[in-house]
Amino acid sequence: MAHILLLPGDGIGPEVLDATSRVLGWFTQNRNFAASTETALVGGTAFETLGTPAPDETIAKAKAADAVLFGAVGGPQWDGLAFDKKPERGLLRLRKDLELFANLRPALCFDALKDASSLRPEIVAGLDILIVRELTGGVYFGEPKEITDLPDGQKRAVDTQVYTTSEIERIARVAFELARLRGKRVASAEKSNVMVTGVLWRQVVTRVHAAEFSDVELTHILADNCAMQLVRNPKQFDVIVTDNLFGDILSDEAAQATGSIGMLPSASLGAKDPATGKQASLYEPVHGSAPDSAGQGLANPIACILSLAMALRYSFARVDDAVLLEKAVERVLAEGYRTGDIMQDGMTKVGTDGMTDAILKALAALS
Ligand code: NAD
């Protein structure tokens, strides 16, 4: 029996997670998915109740679960708190304690929304790529990281880009394994022409590929060229694996091709235990807690619902169910249902519940 921890959090987090729970319930009732759920506190809501945004019991429950579904955290009422009490701390501690080193950001363009992209419709229609970003190493964490005073009165700032063999090996393995569940193609992006971390990155990815994943096609691409190709011809990619800094930028660039932030799911994965096969995983919409619309039933639940589709695919190996759910979302969009953030002329405007009802209806019709 799969055990899923639900962490609704703050703002629209509980609204989109409630919607996602209804969809999860449909899969347990209609698709033989044996799953139990439990809810715990995180973020500002946890701070209000327990005095901390990252309670130990929530972390313990997340470690014990087979997957975590996360809503969103944050809100202006907590902006003035000390850093260790801020809602975002809840998410950061989860990432750190569960050692979630791989961040997965799909860029999926539904046909019905192709006109909402800033790229030409024919360039984005049918787009389905996955960016795998290394999340816990690289220049954001490398030491030294400092600003020092120079004798001539200037200041000198240093960030350090650093990667070890094992850090590169484990993110490469995640990318190759995910590619096996998709189009079996990986593009590895770095700057081996000017950075030694890029040289090591390319060597290690090449070695892991040859030793363990020769059934997957591997290409190497310089990160700057990758940025260009993502707007020129994004459909050439299947999985892109890259470091923390380049991944931060390339995943936002790719996401832009798909339209609204209310549509973007994500996942963060830890290492797979070789003995049990268990892998820590947290699935969450890319958007935040949207305090401007919280509590009004207006939030687009699709980013969170598509995060459940990622969980079905990557944590529970239920690829058929993931595809079914993505097709149900595609169908309601094609039928013209729109929340406010993706509203277009002539379409039917719905709120969170209306969109969820439509998705449940589409699931029933498609299954
Ligand atoms: P945001 O993503 O919450 O909102 C940006 C804009 O997009 C807002 O206008 C919002 O109404 C809209 N929006 C976001 N999600 C939507 C949805 N599902 N449906 C319809 N509209 C949606 O980003 P922000 O305003 O910069 O941040 C608000 C709070 O969220 C802050 O406290 C921030 O720290 C926090 N935050 C949390 C996370 C997270 O929990 N992972 C991520 C980003 C921001």
Short mmCIF file of C-alpha atoms and ligand atoms in Angstrom, two decimals:
data_model
loop_
_atom_site.label_atom_id
_atom_site.label_comp_id
_atom_site.label_asym_id
_atom_site.label_seq_id
_atom_site.Cartn_x
_atom_site.Cartn_y
_atom_site.Cartn_z
CA MET A 1 0.00 0.00 0.00
CA ALA A 2 1.43 3.37 -1.03
CA HIS A 3 1.55 5.93 1.74
CA ILE A 4 1.31 9.59 0.70
CA LEU A 5 1.87 12.56 3.00
CA LEU A 6 -0.19 15.66 2.17
CA LEU A 7 1.31 19.01 3.18
CA PRO A 8 -1.22 21.72 2.22
CA GLY A 9 0.69 24.68 3.71
CA ASP A 10 -0.59 28.24 3.28
CA GLY A 11 -2.67 30.48 0.99
CA ILE A 12 -3.99 28.57 -2.02
CA GLY A 13 -1.90 25.53 -0.97
CA PRO A 14 -4.82 23.86 0.86
CA GLU A 15 -7.21 24.71 -1.99
CA VAL A 16 -5.11 23.11 -4.73
CA LEU A 17 -4.16 20.16 -2.53
CA ASP A 18 -7.83 19.49 -1.66
CA ALA A 19 -8.55 19.40 -5.38
CA THR A 20 -5.61 17.02 -5.90
CA SER A 21 -6.81 14.77 -3.05
CA ARG A 22 -10.15 14.41 -4.81
CA VAL A 23 -8.32 13.32 -7.95
CA LEU A 24 -6.13 10.93 -5.95
CA GLY A 25 -9.32 9.50 -4.41
CA TRP A 26 -10.63 8.83 -7.91
CA PHE A 27 -7.53 6.76 -8.70
CA THR A 28 -7.80 4.75 -5.47
CA GLN A 29 -11.49 4.04 -6.12
CA ASN A 30 -11.41 3.44 -9.85
CA ARG A 31 -7.92 2.31 -10.83
CA ASN A 32 -6.94 -0.12 -8.12
CA PHE A 33 -4.35 2.24 -6.69
CA ALA A 34 -3.91 1.12 -3.08
CA ALA A 35 -2.89 4.32 -1.34
CA SER A 36 -3.37 5.80 2.11
CA THR A 37 -2.91 9.47 2.95
CA GLU A 38 -2.14 11.52 6.00
CA THR A 39 -2.00 15.31 6.41
CA ALA A 40 0.58 17.32 8.36
CA LEU A 41 1.42 20.95 9.01
CA VAL A 42 4.09 23.00 7.26
CA GLY A 43 4.88 26.66 6.63
CA GLY A 44 3.08 29.62 8.20
CA THR A 45 0.18 27.44 9.31
CA ALA A 46 2.60 25.19 11.22
CA PHE A 47 4.28 28.25 12.74
CA GLU A 48 0.91 29.52 14.02
CA THR A 49 0.01 26.18 15.59
CA LEU A 50 3.36 24.73 16.68
CA GLY A 51 5.73 27.71 16.67
CA THR A 52 7.88 26.37 13.84
CA PRO A 53 7.38 26.22 10.05
CA ALA A 54 9.20 22.86 9.87
CA PRO A 55 7.97 20.66 12.74
CA ASP A 56 10.05 17.57 13.54
CA GLU A 57 6.95 15.36 13.32
CA THR A 58 6.24 16.61 9.78
CA ILE A 59 9.82 15.84 8.73
CA ALA A 60 9.59 12.37 10.31
CA LYS A 61 6.30 11.68 8.51
CA ALA A 62 7.79 12.89 5.21
CA LYS A 63 10.74 10.52 5.64
CA ALA A 64 8.42 7.60 6.33
CA ALA A 65 6.07 8.33 3.38
CA ASP A 66 6.48 6.89 -0.11
CA ALA A 67 5.82 10.34 -1.56
CA VAL A 68 4.97 13.84 -0.33
CA LEU A 69 2.43 16.08 -2.05
CA PHE A 70 3.09 19.70 -1.14
CA GLY A 71 0.81 22.71 -1.72
CA ALA A 72 2.58 26.04 -1.13
CA VAL A 73 3.88 28.10 1.76
CA GLY A 74 4.23 31.77 2.56
CA GLY A 75 2.20 34.93 2.99
CA PRO A 76 2.67 38.60 3.84
CA GLN A 77 1.63 38.09 7.48
CA TRP A 78 4.86 36.13 8.04
CA ASP A 79 7.23 38.37 6.06
CA GLY A 80 8.61 40.03 9.20
CA LEU A 81 9.58 36.80 10.97
CA ALA A 82 13.19 35.78 11.63
CA PHE A 83 14.71 33.63 8.86
CA ASP A 84 14.37 30.34 10.80
CA LYS A 85 10.66 30.99 11.44
CA LYS A 86 9.71 31.99 7.89
CA PRO A 87 7.25 29.62 6.12
CA GLU A 88 9.73 28.92 3.28
CA ARG A 89 12.01 27.36 5.90
CA GLY A 90 9.55 24.43 6.02
CA LEU A 91 10.20 23.59 2.38
CA LEU A 92 13.95 24.16 2.63
CA ARG A 93 14.21 21.81 5.61
CA LEU A 94 12.23 19.13 3.80
CA ARG A 95 14.56 19.39 0.79
CA LYS A 96 17.62 19.22 3.02
CA ASP A 97 16.51 16.47 5.42
CA LEU A 98 15.12 14.25 2.67
CA GLU A 99 18.31 14.93 0.60
CA LEU A 100 16.28 15.87 -2.47
CA PHE A 101 19.14 16.52 -4.88
CA ALA A 102 17.24 16.14 -8.16
CA ASN A 103 14.69 18.72 -9.23
CA LEU A 104 12.39 17.76 -12.09
CA ARG A 105 10.62 20.45 -14.06
CA PRO A 106 8.56 19.31 -17.04
CA ALA A 107 7.63 21.77 -19.74
CA LEU A 108 4.45 20.44 -21.27
CA CYS A 109 2.40 22.45 -23.72
CA PHE A 110 -1.23 21.47 -24.05
CA ASP A 111 -2.58 22.00 -27.54
CA ALA A 112 -5.48 24.10 -26.26
CA LEU A 113 -3.05 26.57 -24.66
CA LYS A 114 -0.53 26.81 -27.48
CA ASP A 115 -1.71 30.32 -28.34
CA ALA A 116 -1.01 31.50 -24.77
CA SER A 117 2.73 30.85 -25.15
CA SER A 118 5.12 33.66 -25.97
CA LEU A 119 6.56 31.37 -28.67
CA ARG A 120 4.83 30.65 -31.98
CA PRO A 121 2.13 27.93 -31.63
CA GLU A 122 3.83 25.55 -34.07
CA ILE A 123 7.03 25.69 -32.01
CA VAL A 124 5.35 24.74 -28.72
CA ALA A 125 2.36 22.59 -29.74
CA GLY A 126 2.90 19.11 -28.31
CA LEU A 127 5.99 20.15 -26.37
CA ASP A 128 6.91 17.60 -23.66
CA ILE A 129 10.37 17.98 -22.17
CA LEU A 130 11.76 17.34 -18.71
CA ILE A 131 14.56 19.37 -17.15
CA VAL A 132 16.50 17.56 -14.43
CA ARG A 133 18.36 20.09 -12.32
CA GLU A 134 20.98 19.25 -9.68
CA LEU A 135 19.59 20.96 -6.59
CA THR A 136 21.99 20.68 -3.68
CA GLY A 137 25.46 21.43 -5.11
CA GLY A 138 27.21 23.83 -7.45
CA VAL A 139 27.72 27.54 -7.21
CA TYR A 140 24.82 28.23 -4.82
CA PHE A 141 26.51 26.21 -2.08
CA GLY A 142 30.26 26.11 -2.98
CA GLU A 143 32.80 27.63 -0.57
CA PRO A 144 34.33 30.17 -0.40
CA LYS A 145 31.30 32.37 -0.83
CA GLU A 146 32.16 35.83 0.41
CA ILE A 147 32.65 39.53 -0.17
CA THR A 148 36.03 40.79 1.06
CA ASP A 149 37.63 44.25 1.23
CA LEU A 150 40.64 44.93 -0.99
CA PRO A 151 43.52 47.24 0.08
CA ASP A 152 42.63 49.74 -2.67
CA GLY A 153 39.12 50.23 -1.20
CA GLN A 154 37.34 47.97 -3.67
CA LYS A 155 35.37 44.93 -2.67
CA ARG A 156 35.85 41.44 -4.11
CA ALA A 157 32.98 38.94 -4.35
CA VAL A 158 33.51 35.21 -4.82
CA ASP A 159 31.07 32.37 -5.50
CA THR A 160 32.54 28.93 -6.00
CA GLN A 161 31.27 26.43 -8.57
CA VAL A 162 32.13 23.00 -7.24
CA TYR A 163 31.04 19.46 -8.17
CA THR A 164 32.34 16.06 -7.12
CA THR A 165 32.21 12.83 -9.12
CA SER A 166 29.51 11.31 -6.92
CA GLU A 167 27.28 14.39 -7.13
CA ILE A 168 27.40 14.23 -10.92
CA GLU A 169 26.96 10.45 -11.03
CA ARG A 170 23.79 10.47 -8.96
CA ILE A 171 22.05 13.25 -10.93
CA ALA A 172 23.08 11.60 -14.21
CA ARG A 173 21.55 8.31 -13.05
CA VAL A 174 18.28 10.05 -12.19
CA ALA A 175 18.16 11.64 -15.65
CA PHE A 176 18.92 8.39 -17.49
CA GLU A 177 16.39 6.43 -15.43
CA LEU A 178 13.71 9.04 -16.10
CA ALA A 179 14.55 9.03 -19.80
CA ARG A 180 13.86 5.29 -19.85
CA LEU A 181 10.27 6.10 -18.78
CA ARG A 182 9.93 8.67 -21.57
CA GLY A 183 11.64 9.19 -24.93
CA LYS A 184 14.99 7.56 -23.98
CA ARG A 185 17.03 10.63 -24.90
CA VAL A 186 19.17 12.75 -22.57
CA ALA A 187 20.92 16.03 -23.40
CA SER A 188 23.55 16.98 -20.82
CA ALA A 189 24.15 20.73 -20.63
CA GLU A 190 27.30 22.32 -19.18
CA LYS A 191 30.06 24.76 -20.15
CA SER A 192 32.98 22.38 -20.65
CA ASN A 193 34.51 24.89 -23.08
CA VAL A 194 35.26 27.38 -20.29
CA MET A 195 34.65 25.69 -16.91
CA VAL A 196 36.52 22.76 -15.36
CA THR A 197 33.35 21.71 -13.52
CA GLY A 198 31.88 21.38 -17.00
CA VAL A 199 34.80 19.19 -18.11
CA LEU A 200 34.31 16.84 -15.14
CA TRP A 201 30.52 16.92 -15.64
CA ARG A 202 30.89 15.79 -19.27
CA GLN A 203 33.42 13.05 -18.39
CA VAL A 204 31.31 11.60 -15.59
CA VAL A 205 28.01 11.71 -17.53
CA THR A 206 29.74 10.02 -20.47
CA ARG A 207 31.14 7.28 -18.21
CA VAL A 208 27.84 6.61 -16.37
CA HIS A 209 26.05 6.45 -19.72
CA ALA A 210 28.51 3.96 -21.25
CA ALA A 211 28.56 1.74 -18.17
CA GLU A 212 24.89 1.65 -17.24
CA PHE A 213 22.59 3.30 -19.76
CA SER A 214 23.72 2.54 -23.30
CA ASP A 215 20.05 1.94 -24.25
CA VAL A 216 19.45 5.69 -23.76
CA GLU A 217 20.71 8.21 -26.35
CA LEU A 218 23.09 10.80 -24.87
CA THR A 219 24.10 14.12 -26.40
CA HIS A 220 26.21 16.89 -24.87
CA ILE A 221 25.28 20.52 -25.38
CA LEU A 222 26.81 23.74 -24.12
CA ALA A 223 24.41 25.44 -21.73
CA ASP A 224 24.31 28.69 -23.74
CA ASN A 225 23.42 26.79 -26.91
CA CYS A 226 20.80 24.86 -24.90
CA ALA A 227 19.20 28.19 -23.91
CA MET A 228 19.03 29.17 -27.58
CA GLN A 229 17.68 25.81 -28.72
CA LEU A 230 14.93 25.94 -26.07
CA VAL A 231 13.37 28.94 -27.80
CA ARG A 232 14.37 27.97 -31.35
CA ASN A 233 13.26 24.32 -31.42
CA PRO A 234 12.39 23.03 -27.92
CA LYS A 235 10.77 19.85 -29.25
CA GLN A 236 14.21 18.45 -30.14
CA PHE A 237 14.70 17.65 -26.42
CA ASP A 238 13.38 14.83 -24.26
CA VAL A 239 15.30 15.00 -20.94
CA ILE A 240 17.85 17.74 -20.21
CA VAL A 241 20.21 17.18 -17.27
CA THR A 242 22.20 20.09 -15.93
CA ASP A 243 23.73 21.66 -12.84
CA ASN A 244 22.08 23.85 -10.22
CA LEU A 245 22.76 27.27 -11.78
CA PHE A 246 22.10 26.39 -15.41
CA GLY A 247 19.08 24.32 -14.35
CA ASP A 248 17.61 27.26 -12.46
CA ILE A 249 17.72 29.38 -15.59
CA LEU A 250 16.93 26.78 -18.25
CA SER A 251 13.91 25.39 -16.35
CA ASP A 252 12.34 28.85 -16.05
CA GLU A 253 13.03 29.50 -19.70
CA ALA A 254 11.41 26.22 -20.75
CA ALA A 255 8.44 26.80 -18.43
CA GLN A 256 7.71 30.09 -20.12
CA ALA A 257 6.92 28.23 -23.31
CA THR A 258 3.89 26.65 -21.64
CA GLY A 259 1.97 29.73 -20.49
CA SER A 260 0.68 30.21 -16.91
CA ILE A 261 2.40 29.47 -13.63
CA GLY A 262 -0.84 27.79 -12.53
CA MET A 263 -0.06 24.96 -14.97
CA LEU A 264 3.47 23.99 -13.90
CA PRO A 265 4.18 20.89 -11.79
CA SER A 266 7.53 19.84 -10.31
CA ALA A 267 9.16 17.06 -8.36
CA SER A 268 12.24 16.72 -6.21
CA LEU A 269 13.83 13.31 -5.76
CA GLY A 270 16.45 11.83 -3.45
CA ALA A 271 18.70 8.83 -3.97
CA LYS A 272 17.16 5.40 -4.51
CA ASP A 273 17.92 2.93 -1.71
CA PRO A 274 19.58 0.04 -3.57
CA ALA A 275 18.20 -2.53 -1.10
CA THR A 276 14.55 -1.44 -0.93
CA GLY A 277 14.23 0.68 -4.09
CA LYS A 278 12.66 3.40 -1.94
CA GLN A 279 13.33 6.97 -3.06
CA ALA A 280 12.44 10.13 -1.13
CA SER A 281 10.22 12.31 -3.29
CA LEU A 282 8.30 15.55 -2.98
CA TYR A 283 5.83 16.77 -5.60
CA GLU A 284 4.65 20.37 -5.73
CA PRO A 285 3.29 23.02 -8.05
CA VAL A 286 5.90 25.58 -9.13
CA HIS A 287 3.65 28.46 -8.02
CA GLY A 288 3.58 29.95 -4.52
CA SER A 289 0.73 30.54 -2.08
CA ALA A 290 -0.88 33.35 -4.17
CA PRO A 291 -2.06 35.38 -1.15
CA ASP A 292 -3.84 37.78 -3.53
CA SER A 293 -6.43 35.14 -4.43
CA ALA A 294 -6.29 32.74 -1.47
CA GLY A 295 -9.57 31.65 0.12
CA GLN A 296 -11.69 32.63 -2.89
CA GLY A 297 -11.84 29.29 -4.67
CA LEU A 298 -10.26 30.79 -7.78
CA ALA A 299 -6.88 29.02 -7.88
CA ASN A 300 -5.97 26.88 -10.84
CA PRO A 301 -5.46 23.37 -9.40
CA ILE A 302 -3.83 21.97 -12.56
CA ALA A 303 -0.18 22.51 -11.48
CA CYS A 304 -0.83 20.52 -8.31
CA ILE A 305 -2.89 17.87 -10.12
CA LEU A 306 -0.13 17.44 -12.70
CA SER A 307 2.30 17.06 -9.78
CA LEU A 308 0.20 14.05 -8.74
CA ALA A 309 0.59 12.74 -12.29
CA MET A 310 4.36 13.01 -11.81
CA ALA A 311 4.08 11.09 -8.53
CA LEU A 312 2.09 8.33 -10.25
CA ARG A 313 4.75 8.09 -12.94
CA TYR A 314 7.96 8.47 -10.96
CA SER A 315 7.20 7.22 -7.42
CA PHE A 316 4.59 4.58 -8.13
CA ALA A 317 5.53 3.37 -11.65
CA ARG A 318 1.90 3.88 -12.73
CA VAL A 319 2.72 5.36 -16.12
CA ASP A 320 -0.70 4.50 -17.60
CA ASP A 321 -2.43 6.39 -14.78
CA ALA A 322 -0.12 9.37 -15.22
CA VAL A 323 -0.89 9.46 -18.94
CA LEU A 324 -4.62 9.13 -18.22
CA LEU A 325 -4.52 12.08 -15.83
CA GLU A 326 -2.55 14.23 -18.29
CA LYS A 327 -5.05 13.33 -21.02
CA ALA A 328 -7.95 14.29 -18.72
CA VAL A 329 -6.35 17.72 -18.17
CA GLU A 330 -5.79 18.06 -21.91
CA ARG A 331 -9.45 17.18 -22.52
CA VAL A 332 -10.92 19.76 -20.12
CA LEU A 333 -8.72 22.43 -21.66
CA ALA A 334 -9.83 21.37 -25.14
CA GLU A 335 -13.44 21.52 -23.92
CA GLY A 336 -12.83 25.16 -23.02
CA TYR A 337 -12.72 25.10 -19.21
CA ARG A 338 -10.44 27.85 -17.88
CA THR A 339 -9.56 29.27 -14.48
CA GLY A 340 -8.95 33.03 -14.38
CA ASP A 341 -5.17 32.79 -14.90
CA ILE A 342 -5.55 31.02 -18.26
CA MET A 343 -8.87 32.56 -19.34
CA GLN A 344 -9.28 33.25 -23.07
CA ASP A 345 -12.14 34.76 -25.09
CA GLY A 346 -15.08 32.45 -25.62
CA MET A 347 -14.03 29.93 -22.97
CA THR A 348 -15.93 28.78 -19.84
CA LYS A 349 -14.61 30.39 -16.69
CA VAL A 350 -14.51 28.10 -13.65
CA GLY A 351 -12.98 28.16 -10.16
CA THR A 352 -10.91 25.51 -8.38
CA ASP A 353 -13.89 23.21 -7.74
CA GLY A 354 -15.30 23.62 -11.25
CA MET A 355 -11.96 22.74 -12.84
CA THR A 356 -11.57 19.72 -10.54
CA ASP A 357 -15.12 18.52 -11.28
CA ALA A 358 -14.38 18.78 -15.00
CA ILE A 359 -11.15 16.78 -14.63
CA LEU A 360 -12.95 14.06 -12.63
CA LYS A 361 -15.62 13.89 -15.33
CA ALA A 362 -12.96 13.64 -18.02
CA LEU A 363 -11.20 10.85 -16.11
CA ALA A 364 -14.44 8.90 -15.94
CA ALA A 365 -15.06 9.44 -19.65
CA LEU A 366 -11.55 8.43 -20.70
CA SER A 367 -11.08 5.37 -18.52
P1 NAD B 1 2.89 33.16 -6.48
O1 NAD B 1 3.27 32.04 -7.37
O2 NAD B 1 2.22 32.79 -5.21
O3 NAD B 1 1.91 34.15 -7.27
C1 NAD B 1 2.31 34.88 -8.44
C2 NAD B 1 1.05 35.28 -9.23
O4 NAD B 1 0.50 34.14 -9.87
C3 NAD B 1 -0.06 35.83 -8.34
O5 NAD B 1 -0.76 36.85 -9.03
C4 NAD B 1 -0.97 34.66 -8.11
O6 NAD B 1 -2.32 35.00 -7.85
C5 NAD B 1 -0.82 33.90 -9.42
N1 NAD B 1 -0.96 32.46 -9.20
C6 NAD B 1 -0.06 31.64 -8.61
N2 NAD B 1 -0.52 30.39 -8.58
C7 NAD B 1 -1.75 30.41 -9.15
C8 NAD B 1 -2.73 29.43 -9.40
N3 NAD B 1 -2.56 28.13 -9.05
N4 NAD B 1 -3.89 29.80 -9.99
C9 NAD B 1 -4.10 31.06 -10.34
N5 NAD B 1 -3.19 32.06 -10.15
C10 NAD B 1 -2.03 31.73 -9.56
O7 NAD B 1 4.21 34.00 -6.21
P2 NAD B 1 4.44 35.28 -5.28
O8 NAD B 1 3.25 36.18 -5.33
O9 NAD B 1 5.76 35.81 -5.67
O10 NAD B 1 4.60 34.70 -3.80
C11 NAD B 1 3.51 34.62 -2.86
C12 NAD B 1 4.00 33.84 -1.64
O11 NAD B 1 4.31 32.50 -2.05
C13 NAD B 1 5.28 34.41 -1.02
O12 NAD B 1 5.15 34.31 0.38
C14 NAD B 1 6.37 33.49 -1.54
O13 NAD B 1 7.47 33.42 -0.67
C15 NAD B 1 5.64 32.18 -1.60
N6 NAD B 1 6.20 31.20 -2.55
C16 NAD B 1 6.15 29.91 -2.16
C17 NAD B 1 6.59 28.93 -3.01
C18 NAD B 1 6.46 27.50 -2.56
O14 NAD B 1 5.76 27.23 -1.60
N7 NAD B 1 7.08 26.57 -3.24
C19 NAD B 1 7.05 29.25 -4.30
C20 NAD B 1 7.06 30.59 -4.68
C21 NAD B 1 6.62 31.58 -3.80
#
